[in-house]
Amino acid sequence: MAEYDHYVDGEWVAGAGEDFESENPATGETLGTFPQGTASEVESAIAAANEAAEGWRDLSYIDRAEYLWDIYHELRDRHEELGEVVTKECGKEISEGKADVTEAWHMVEWAAGNARHPHGDIVPSEIASKDAYMRRKPRGVVGCITPWNFPVAIPFWHMAVTLVEGNTVVWKPAEQTPWCGQIIAEMFDDTDIPDGVFNMVQGFGDAGAAIVEGDVDTVLFTGSAEVGHEISQQVASDPGKNTACEMGGKNAIVVTEEADLDIAVHSAVMSSFKTTGQRCVSSERLIVHTDVYEEFKSRFVDLAESVSVGDPLDEDTFMGPVVDESQIEKFHRYNDLARQEGAEVLVDRAELDDGEIPAGHAEGHWVGPFVYEIDYDTDLRCLKEEVFGPHVALVEYEGDVDRAIEIHNDVPYGLAGAVVSEDYRQINRYRDRGEVGLSYGNLPCIGAEVQLPFGGVKKSGEGAPSAREVIEAVTERTAWTLNNSSDIEMAQGLSADIKTEE
Ligand code: ADP
């Protein structure tokens, strides 16, 4: 079994920490051995990134982007191989494993292509002889902390724009997906990017915390709300540092009385069960109008009873395993909570029968859909807290779309959501009033594209550490004004005369 290292200052280093193993959640098989980062490797990586910052920012955008174009080609060339590694490490079915890599090269393509696009604005001045511009400067060293569920795409959401904008990077992959981290570091190594510009330290939350505490200028984080809020509070108390965090959601789909139910059911199944419900945008609430409730319920329940759960490398599988035992424990805990809170259980495949677990996969982390109906009440925790699994509540509503939107918004989170309706007024009402950062009409609430901003409102996010909008977190804006006259003339009628005593 292969043993791997950290990548610091252009070198592979073993570090001082113990080793940990990456496990295939579908089989329990060990995939590789990786070093646990400690404060010492994180410190070296941050020092290397600071050392490299000056030389890197001196390069042109176009020259920096050349390294990213190499990565783009490597991601395409190693698509099949890396897609399979994604599936083996995090259990997503194979089309999702490969899509993760595709999304990564889309992001790299966007960031590298953007190097040749105009940056900033030319702004008119009150004074004809002044030229005013909005320019951007890199912030310096950016710490990137990423989760396991998009182990290739999210790191590039963080790092691609960040590097092209002239920052250097210290990245910690998730502890569940270190092999993906290793391959990405190999790709950077292959580009001969200057030493210290890209650094990767493997490890757990303590290594992440050491990045947050270290001499970095910006922290980008995608992961749980608990950790994200802790990081943003900590960074707020450190003047000069900033952060952008993208956290979870308790996302919903609204199905109105005017819905096309084929679209509604299809969107709901995709949103609730893709990635076994472990996307930050997965939908755990389906808010359905009373006129179409029974028909929607019966069709959704039929599919939830029959979606295929199995070997994620098999192309006929819809849902793979969940990532680890702690996810199973959390899923069961919330299923029990829903029961205690009065849920009427409609589908209970939470514990799969032995016959449903694919041969040779008994050591995997298997669950199936858990679907229930419940009367809406603002105090129900099962309707407010994120489970991160195939745990789905059906909530019936009466009245107009505003009532559905009220229920939809009655959560602390605000990441993603969708409305299904053939009535454009209902759709537009939801578009304008839904409290979410990513919003869809007649579609699943999953499936973001990199050229759109990605991030949430309320408890789901602070800033956007992802996709094109990350540029705000990793650059500083300068309002730059140049005088083309030999006289000084001020705006707002301010006198430029220097008056002296006679
Ligand atoms: P998830 O529930 O998706 O695993 P986490 O928030 O636990 O989300 O993890 C996301 C990333 O944050 C991982 O890389 C993890 O190692 C890292 N992490 C966990 N705890 C901390 C912490 N206290 N400080 C910084 N990073 C952390």
Coordinates of C-alpha atoms and ligand atoms in Angstrom, one line a residue:
M1 CA 0.0 0.0 0.0
A2 CA 1.3 3.4 -1.0
E3 CA 2.5 5.9 1.6
Y4 CA 2.4 9.5 0.8
D5 CA 3.8 12.9 2.1
H6 CA 2.9 16.5 2.5
Y7 CA 3.9 18.9 -0.3
V8 CA 5.8 22.0 1.2
D9 CA 8.0 24.5 -0.6
G10 CA 8.3 22.3 -3.7
E11 CA 9.3 19.2 -1.8
W12 CA 7.6 16.0 -0.6
V13 CA 8.0 15.9 3.2
A14 CA 7.0 13.2 5.7
G15 CA 6.5 15.6 8.6
A16 CA 6.5 14.9 12.4
G17 CA 3.0 13.6 12.8
E18 CA 1.6 10.0 12.9
D19 CA 0.1 8.4 9.9
F20 CA -3.5 8.0 9.1
E21 CA -5.3 5.8 6.5
S22 CA -7.8 6.7 3.8
E23 CA -10.7 4.2 3.8
N24 CA -13.0 3.3 0.9
P25 CA -16.5 3.9 2.5
A26 CA -18.1 1.3 0.1
T27 CA -15.8 -1.6 1.1
G28 CA -13.8 -0.6 4.2
E29 CA -10.6 -1.2 2.2
T30 CA -7.6 0.9 3.1
L31 CA -6.6 3.0 0.1
G32 CA -3.3 4.6 1.3
T33 CA -1.4 5.9 4.2
F34 CA -0.9 9.6 4.7
P35 CA 0.9 11.9 7.3
Q36 CA -1.2 13.8 9.8
G37 CA -0.1 17.4 9.6
T38 CA 1.0 19.1 12.8
A39 CA 1.5 22.8 13.6
S40 CA 5.2 22.3 12.5
E41 CA 4.4 21.4 8.9
V42 CA 1.7 24.0 8.7
E43 CA 4.2 26.6 9.9
S44 CA 6.8 25.6 7.3
A45 CA 4.1 25.7 4.6
I46 CA 3.0 29.1 5.6
A47 CA 6.6 30.4 5.8
A48 CA 7.2 29.0 2.3
A49 CA 4.1 30.6 1.0
N50 CA 5.1 34.0 2.5
E51 CA 8.6 33.7 1.1
A52 CA 7.2 32.9 -2.4
A53 CA 4.5 35.6 -2.4
E54 CA 6.7 38.5 -3.7
G55 CA 8.0 36.7 -6.7
W56 CA 4.6 35.2 -7.6
R57 CA 2.8 38.5 -7.5
D58 CA 5.5 40.1 -9.7
L59 CA 4.6 37.7 -12.6
S60 CA 1.9 38.8 -15.0
Y61 CA -1.6 37.4 -14.8
I62 CA -1.0 35.6 -18.0
D63 CA 2.2 34.0 -16.8
R64 CA 0.6 32.8 -13.6
A65 CA -2.3 31.4 -15.6
E66 CA 0.1 29.3 -17.7
Y67 CA 0.6 27.0 -14.7
L68 CA -3.1 26.6 -14.3
W69 CA -3.5 25.7 -18.0
D70 CA -1.1 22.8 -17.3
I71 CA -3.3 21.7 -14.4
Y72 CA -6.4 22.0 -16.7
H73 CA -4.8 19.6 -19.2
E74 CA -3.8 17.2 -16.4
L75 CA -7.3 17.2 -15.0
R76 CA -8.6 16.3 -18.5
D77 CA -6.0 13.7 -19.2
R78 CA -6.4 12.0 -15.8
H79 CA -10.2 12.4 -15.8
E80 CA -11.1 8.7 -15.6
E81 CA -8.4 7.8 -13.1
L82 CA -9.1 10.7 -10.8
G83 CA -12.9 10.3 -11.1
E84 CA -12.5 6.7 -9.9
V85 CA -10.3 7.8 -7.0
V86 CA -13.0 10.3 -6.0
T87 CA -15.6 7.6 -6.0
K88 CA -13.3 5.2 -4.1
E89 CA -12.5 7.8 -1.4
C90 CA -15.8 9.4 -0.9
G91 CA -18.3 6.9 -2.1
K92 CA -20.1 9.1 -4.7
E93 CA -21.4 7.1 -7.6
I94 CA -19.1 7.1 -10.6
S95 CA -20.8 9.7 -12.8
E96 CA -20.6 12.1 -9.8
G97 CA -16.9 11.1 -9.2
K98 CA -16.1 12.0 -12.8
A99 CA -18.3 15.2 -12.7
D100 CA -16.3 16.4 -9.7
V101 CA -13.2 16.4 -11.8
T102 CA -15.0 18.0 -14.8
E103 CA -16.2 20.8 -12.5
A104 CA -12.6 21.3 -11.3
W105 CA -11.3 21.8 -14.8
H106 CA -14.2 24.1 -15.6
M107 CA -13.1 26.2 -12.6
V108 CA -9.5 26.2 -13.7
E109 CA -10.5 27.1 -17.2
W110 CA -12.5 30.0 -15.9
A111 CA -9.7 31.3 -13.7
A112 CA -7.0 30.9 -16.2
G113 CA -9.1 32.4 -19.0
N114 CA -10.0 35.3 -16.8
A115 CA -6.3 36.3 -16.7
R116 CA -6.8 37.8 -20.1
H117 CA -10.1 39.6 -19.3
P118 CA -10.3 43.1 -18.0
H119 CA -9.9 43.4 -14.2
G120 CA -11.4 46.3 -12.4
D121 CA -13.2 49.4 -13.7
I122 CA -12.4 52.7 -15.2
V123 CA -14.5 55.2 -13.2
P124 CA -15.3 58.8 -14.3
S125 CA -14.0 61.6 -12.2
E126 CA -15.7 65.0 -11.5
I127 CA -12.4 66.5 -12.7
A128 CA -11.8 66.1 -16.4
S129 CA -8.0 65.8 -16.0
K130 CA -8.2 62.9 -13.5
D131 CA -8.3 59.2 -14.5
A132 CA -9.8 57.0 -11.8
Y133 CA -9.6 53.2 -11.7
M134 CA -10.6 50.4 -9.4
R135 CA -7.6 48.0 -9.3
R136 CA -7.1 44.7 -7.5
K137 CA -4.1 43.5 -5.5
P138 CA -3.5 40.0 -4.2
R139 CA -3.9 39.7 -0.4
G140 CA -0.8 37.5 0.0
V141 CA -1.1 34.0 1.6
V142 CA -4.4 32.2 1.4
G143 CA -5.2 29.2 3.6
C144 CA -7.7 26.8 2.0
I145 CA -9.6 24.3 4.1
T146 CA -11.9 22.0 2.1
P147 CA -14.4 19.2 2.8
W148 CA -14.5 15.6 1.5
N149 CA -17.7 15.7 -0.6
F150 CA -16.3 17.5 -3.6
P151 CA -12.7 16.6 -3.0
V152 CA -11.4 17.9 -6.4
A153 CA -13.9 20.6 -7.4
I154 CA -14.0 22.5 -4.1
P155 CA -10.2 22.8 -3.8
F156 CA -10.1 24.4 -7.2
W157 CA -13.0 26.6 -6.4
H158 CA -10.8 28.0 -3.7
M159 CA -7.4 27.9 -5.3
A160 CA -7.7 28.5 -9.1
V161 CA -8.8 32.2 -9.0
T162 CA -6.7 32.7 -5.8
L163 CA -3.5 31.7 -7.6
V164 CA -4.2 33.6 -10.8
E165 CA -4.9 36.7 -8.8
G166 CA -1.3 36.5 -7.4
N167 CA -1.7 34.9 -4.0
T168 CA 0.2 31.9 -2.7
V169 CA -1.7 29.0 -1.1
V170 CA -1.5 26.6 1.9
W171 CA -4.2 23.9 1.4
K172 CA -5.5 21.2 3.8
P173 CA -7.6 18.6 2.1
A174 CA -10.3 16.8 4.1
E175 CA -9.1 13.9 6.2
Q176 CA -11.5 11.5 4.4
T177 CA -10.1 12.3 0.9
P178 CA -6.3 12.6 1.2
W179 CA -5.6 10.6 -1.9
C180 CA -7.4 13.2 -4.0
G181 CA -5.2 15.8 -2.3
Q182 CA -2.1 13.8 -3.1
I183 CA -3.0 13.6 -6.8
I184 CA -3.8 17.4 -7.0
A185 CA -0.4 18.1 -5.4
E186 CA 1.3 15.8 -7.9
M187 CA -0.3 17.9 -10.7
F188 CA 1.0 21.1 -9.2
D189 CA 4.5 19.5 -8.8
D190 CA 4.4 18.5 -12.5
T191 CA 3.8 22.1 -13.6
D192 CA 7.1 23.2 -12.0
I193 CA 5.2 26.1 -10.3
P194 CA 7.8 28.1 -8.3
D195 CA 8.5 26.5 -4.9
G196 CA 6.2 27.7 -2.1
V197 CA 3.4 29.0 -4.3
F198 CA 1.3 26.0 -3.7
N199 CA 1.6 23.9 -0.5
M200 CA -0.5 21.0 0.7
V201 CA -0.6 19.7 4.2
Q202 CA -2.6 16.6 4.9
G203 CA -4.4 16.1 8.2
F204 CA -7.4 16.7 10.5
G205 CA -9.1 19.7 12.2
D206 CA -6.0 20.6 14.3
A207 CA -4.0 21.1 11.1
G208 CA -6.9 23.3 9.8
A209 CA -6.9 25.2 13.0
A210 CA -3.1 25.8 12.7
I211 CA -3.7 27.4 9.3
V212 CA -6.4 29.7 10.7
E213 CA -4.1 30.7 13.5
G214 CA -1.0 31.1 11.3
D215 CA 0.5 34.0 9.4
V216 CA -2.0 33.9 6.5
D217 CA -3.9 36.8 5.1
T218 CA -7.1 35.1 4.1
V219 CA -8.8 31.9 5.1
L220 CA -11.2 30.2 2.7
F221 CA -13.3 27.4 4.3
T222 CA -16.0 25.1 3.0
G223 CA -17.5 22.7 5.5
S224 CA -19.8 22.4 8.5
A225 CA -21.5 25.4 10.0
E226 CA -20.0 24.7 13.4
V227 CA -16.4 24.8 12.2
G228 CA -17.1 27.7 9.8
H229 CA -18.6 30.0 12.4
E230 CA -15.7 29.2 14.8
I231 CA -13.2 30.1 12.1
S232 CA -15.0 33.3 11.1
Q233 CA -15.2 34.5 14.7
Q234 CA -11.5 33.7 15.2
V235 CA -10.5 35.6 12.1
A236 CA -12.7 38.6 13.0
S237 CA -10.6 39.1 16.1
D238 CA -7.4 39.2 14.1
P239 CA -7.1 42.6 12.3
G240 CA -5.8 42.3 8.8
K241 CA -7.1 38.8 8.2
N242 CA -10.3 38.1 6.4
T243 CA -12.3 35.0 5.6
A244 CA -14.9 33.6 3.3
C245 CA -16.9 30.6 4.5
E246 CA -19.4 28.4 2.8
M247 CA -21.4 26.2 5.2
G248 CA -24.4 23.9 5.1
G249 CA -28.0 24.3 4.4
K250 CA -31.5 22.9 5.3
N251 CA -32.6 23.3 1.7
A252 CA -36.1 22.9 0.3
I253 CA -38.0 22.4 -2.9
V254 CA -41.4 24.1 -3.2
V255 CA -44.0 22.3 -5.3
T256 CA -47.0 24.5 -6.0
E257 CA -50.5 23.5 -7.2
E258 CA -49.4 24.6 -10.7
A259 CA -46.4 22.3 -10.8
D260 CA -45.6 19.8 -13.6
L261 CA -45.3 16.8 -11.3
D262 CA -42.9 14.9 -13.6
I263 CA -40.5 17.8 -13.1
A264 CA -41.3 18.0 -9.4
V265 CA -40.7 14.4 -8.6
H266 CA -37.6 14.2 -10.8
S267 CA -36.1 17.4 -9.2
A268 CA -36.9 16.1 -5.7
V269 CA -35.3 12.7 -6.2
M270 CA -32.2 14.3 -7.7
S271 CA -31.9 16.9 -4.9
S272 CA -32.6 14.6 -2.0
F273 CA -30.7 11.4 -3.0
K274 CA -27.8 12.4 -5.2
T275 CA -24.5 12.0 -3.3
T276 CA -26.7 10.1 -0.8
G277 CA -27.9 13.4 0.5
Q278 CA -24.4 14.6 1.4
R279 CA -24.3 17.8 -0.7
C280 CA -24.4 21.1 1.1
V281 CA -27.2 21.9 -1.4
S282 CA -29.1 18.6 -0.9
S283 CA -32.8 19.0 -0.2
E284 CA -34.1 17.6 3.1
R285 CA -37.5 19.4 2.9
L286 CA -40.2 19.1 0.2
I287 CA -42.9 21.7 0.6
V288 CA -45.9 20.6 -1.5
H289 CA -49.3 22.2 -2.1
T290 CA -52.3 20.3 -0.8
D291 CA -53.9 20.1 -4.2
V292 CA -51.0 18.0 -5.6
Y293 CA -49.8 16.5 -2.3
E294 CA -51.2 13.0 -2.5
E295 CA -50.1 12.4 -6.1
F296 CA -46.6 13.9 -5.5
K297 CA -46.2 11.8 -2.3
S298 CA -47.2 8.6 -3.9
R299 CA -44.8 9.1 -6.9
F300 CA -41.9 10.3 -4.7
V301 CA -42.4 7.5 -2.2
D302 CA -42.3 4.9 -5.0
L303 CA -39.0 6.2 -6.3
A304 CA -37.5 6.5 -2.8
E305 CA -38.5 2.8 -2.2
S306 CA -36.8 1.8 -5.4
V307 CA -33.7 4.0 -6.1
S308 CA -30.7 1.7 -6.4
V309 CA -28.3 1.8 -3.5
G310 CA -25.0 0.0 -4.2
D311 CA -21.5 -0.2 -5.4
P312 CA -20.6 3.4 -6.4
L313 CA -18.3 2.1 -9.2
D314 CA -21.3 0.4 -10.8
E315 CA -22.9 2.6 -13.4
D316 CA -26.4 1.3 -12.5
T317 CA -26.1 2.7 -8.9
F318 CA -27.9 5.9 -8.0
M319 CA -26.8 6.1 -4.3
G320 CA -23.4 5.0 -2.9
P321 CA -22.6 4.7 0.8
V322 CA -22.3 7.5 3.2
V323 CA -18.8 8.6 4.0
D324 CA -18.2 7.2 7.5
E325 CA -19.8 5.8 10.6
S326 CA -20.3 9.2 12.2
Q327 CA -22.6 10.1 9.3
I328 CA -24.6 6.9 9.8
E329 CA -24.9 7.7 13.5
K330 CA -26.1 11.2 12.8
F331 CA -28.6 10.0 10.2
H332 CA -30.2 7.5 12.6
R333 CA -30.2 10.1 15.4
Y334 CA -32.2 12.5 13.2
N335 CA -34.5 9.8 12.0
D336 CA -35.3 9.0 15.6
L337 CA -35.8 12.7 16.3
A338 CA -38.3 13.0 13.5
R339 CA -40.2 10.1 14.9
Q340 CA -40.2 11.7 18.4
E341 CA -41.4 15.0 16.9
G342 CA -44.5 13.3 15.3
A343 CA -43.3 12.2 11.9
E344 CA -45.4 9.7 9.9
V345 CA -42.7 7.5 8.3
L346 CA -43.3 6.8 4.6
V347 CA -40.1 5.1 3.6
D348 CA -37.7 3.5 6.0
R349 CA -34.7 2.0 4.2
A350 CA -32.4 3.5 6.9
E351 CA -30.9 0.1 7.7
L352 CA -30.4 -1.9 4.5
D353 CA -31.2 -5.6 4.5
D354 CA -28.2 -7.9 4.0
G355 CA -29.5 -8.7 0.6
E356 CA -29.4 -5.0 -0.4
I357 CA -25.8 -4.6 0.4
P358 CA -23.7 -5.5 -2.6
A359 CA -21.5 -8.6 -2.4
G360 CA -18.0 -7.8 -1.0
H361 CA -19.2 -4.5 0.5
A362 CA -20.3 -5.6 4.0
E363 CA -17.7 -3.4 5.6
G364 CA -19.1 -0.3 3.9
H365 CA -21.2 2.5 5.4
W366 CA -24.7 1.8 4.0
V367 CA -28.0 3.6 4.5
G368 CA -31.0 4.0 2.2
P369 CA -33.7 6.7 2.0
F370 CA -35.7 7.7 5.0
V371 CA -38.8 9.7 4.1
Y372 CA -41.6 11.0 6.3
E373 CA -44.5 13.5 6.4
I374 CA -45.0 15.9 9.2
D375 CA -47.2 18.9 10.0
Y376 CA -45.3 22.1 9.8
D377 CA -44.4 23.7 13.1
T378 CA -41.8 26.3 13.6
D379 CA -40.4 24.5 16.7
L380 CA -39.6 21.2 14.9
R381 CA -35.9 20.6 15.0
C382 CA -36.1 17.9 12.3
L383 CA -37.2 20.7 9.9
K384 CA -34.5 23.1 10.9
E385 CA -31.2 21.2 11.5
E386 CA -29.0 19.8 8.7
V387 CA -28.7 16.0 8.6
F388 CA -26.4 15.6 5.6
G389 CA -28.0 12.3 4.5
P390 CA -31.0 10.9 2.6
H391 CA -33.4 12.1 5.4
V392 CA -36.4 13.9 3.7
A393 CA -39.5 15.5 5.1
L394 CA -42.7 16.1 3.1
V395 CA -44.6 19.1 4.4
E396 CA -48.1 19.9 3.0
Y397 CA -49.2 23.5 2.7
E398 CA -52.4 25.3 1.9
G399 CA -53.0 28.7 0.4
D400 CA -50.8 30.8 -1.9
V401 CA -47.1 30.5 -2.7
D402 CA -46.3 33.0 0.0
R403 CA -47.2 30.4 2.6
A404 CA -44.8 27.9 1.0
I405 CA -42.1 30.6 1.0
E406 CA -42.8 31.4 4.7
I407 CA -42.2 27.7 5.6
H408 CA -39.2 27.5 3.2
N409 CA -37.5 30.5 4.9
D410 CA -38.2 29.4 8.4
V411 CA -34.7 27.9 8.9
P412 CA -31.5 29.4 10.1
Y413 CA -29.8 28.5 6.8
G414 CA -30.1 29.9 3.3
L415 CA -28.0 28.0 0.8
A416 CA -30.0 26.5 -2.1
G417 CA -33.6 26.0 -3.0
A418 CA -36.0 25.5 -5.9
V419 CA -39.6 26.1 -6.9
V420 CA -41.5 23.9 -9.3
S421 CA -44.5 25.6 -11.0
E422 CA -45.8 26.4 -14.5
D423 CA -47.0 29.8 -13.2
Y424 CA -44.3 32.5 -13.8
R425 CA -45.8 34.7 -11.1
Q426 CA -45.3 32.0 -8.5
I427 CA -41.8 31.3 -9.8
N428 CA -40.8 35.0 -9.7
R429 CA -42.3 35.4 -6.2
Y430 CA -40.1 32.6 -5.0
R431 CA -37.1 34.0 -6.8
D432 CA -37.6 37.4 -5.1
R433 CA -38.5 36.2 -1.6
G434 CA -36.7 32.9 -1.1
E435 CA -33.9 33.4 1.4
V436 CA -31.1 31.5 -0.5
G437 CA -27.9 32.1 -2.3
L438 CA -28.6 29.6 -5.1
S439 CA -32.1 29.4 -6.4
Y440 CA -33.7 27.4 -9.2
G441 CA -37.0 27.2 -11.1
N442 CA -38.2 23.9 -12.4
L443 CA -34.9 22.2 -11.6
P444 CA -33.3 20.3 -8.8
C445 CA -31.6 22.6 -6.3
I446 CA -28.2 20.9 -7.0
G447 CA -25.9 21.3 -9.9
A448 CA -24.1 24.7 -9.6
E449 CA -21.9 25.9 -12.4
V450 CA -18.5 27.7 -11.8
Q451 CA -19.3 30.8 -13.7
L452 CA -22.1 31.7 -11.3
P453 CA -21.5 32.9 -7.7
F454 CA -21.7 30.1 -5.1
G455 CA -22.5 30.9 -1.5
G456 CA -25.4 31.2 0.9
V457 CA -27.1 33.7 3.2
K458 CA -28.0 33.5 6.9
K459 CA -26.1 30.7 8.7
S460 CA -25.0 29.2 5.4
G461 CA -22.3 31.6 4.4
E462 CA -20.1 34.6 4.9
G463 CA -18.6 35.8 1.7
A464 CA -18.2 33.3 -1.2
P465 CA -15.1 31.1 -1.0
S466 CA -16.2 29.5 -4.2
A467 CA -16.2 29.9 -7.9
R468 CA -15.8 33.3 -9.5
E469 CA -16.8 35.4 -6.5
V470 CA -13.9 34.3 -4.5
I471 CA -12.0 37.1 -6.1
E472 CA -13.5 39.5 -3.5
A473 CA -12.0 37.5 -0.7
V474 CA -8.6 37.1 -2.1
T475 CA -7.9 40.5 -3.5
E476 CA -7.9 44.1 -2.1
R477 CA -9.4 46.8 -4.1
T478 CA -7.6 50.1 -4.6
A479 CA -9.3 53.2 -5.9
W480 CA -6.5 54.7 -7.9
T481 CA -6.6 58.2 -9.3
L482 CA -4.1 59.8 -11.5
N483 CA -3.8 63.6 -12.3
N484 CA -3.0 64.4 -15.9
S485 CA -2.8 68.2 -15.4
S486 CA 0.0 70.3 -13.9
D487 CA -2.6 71.9 -11.6
I488 CA -4.2 70.2 -8.7
E489 CA -8.0 70.4 -8.9
M490 CA -10.2 68.8 -6.2
A491 CA -13.6 67.2 -6.3
Q492 CA -16.7 68.5 -4.5
G493 CA -15.6 72.2 -5.1
L494 CA -12.9 71.8 -2.4
S495 CA -10.4 74.6 -2.7
A496 CA -6.9 73.6 -3.7
D497 CA -5.5 77.0 -2.8
I498 CA -2.8 76.9 -0.2
K499 CA -3.3 80.1 1.8
T500 CA -0.4 81.6 3.6
E501 CA 0.0 84.4 6.1
E502 CA 1.0 87.7 4.6
Ligands
ADP1 P1 -17.7 18.0 7.3 O1 -18.9 17.8 8.2 O2 -18.1 18.2 5.8 O3 -16.7 16.9 7.4 P2 -16.1 19.8 8.7 O4 -16.4 21.2 9.0 O5 -15.9 18.9 9.9 O6 -17.1 19.4 7.7 O7 -14.7 19.7 7.9 C1 -14.4 20.5 6.8 C2 -12.9 20.8 6.8 O8 -12.6 21.5 7.9 C3 -12.0 19.5 6.8 O9 -10.9 19.7 6.0 C4 -11.6 19.5 8.3 O10 -10.5 18.8 8.6 C5 -11.5 20.9 8.7 N1 -11.7 21.3 10.1 C6 -12.4 20.6 11.0 N2 -12.3 21.2 12.2 C7 -11.5 22.3 12.0 C8 -11.1 23.4 12.9 N3 -11.5 23.5 14.1 N4 -10.4 24.4 12.3 C9 -10.1 24.4 11.0 N5 -10.4 23.4 10.2 C10 -11.1 22.4 10.7

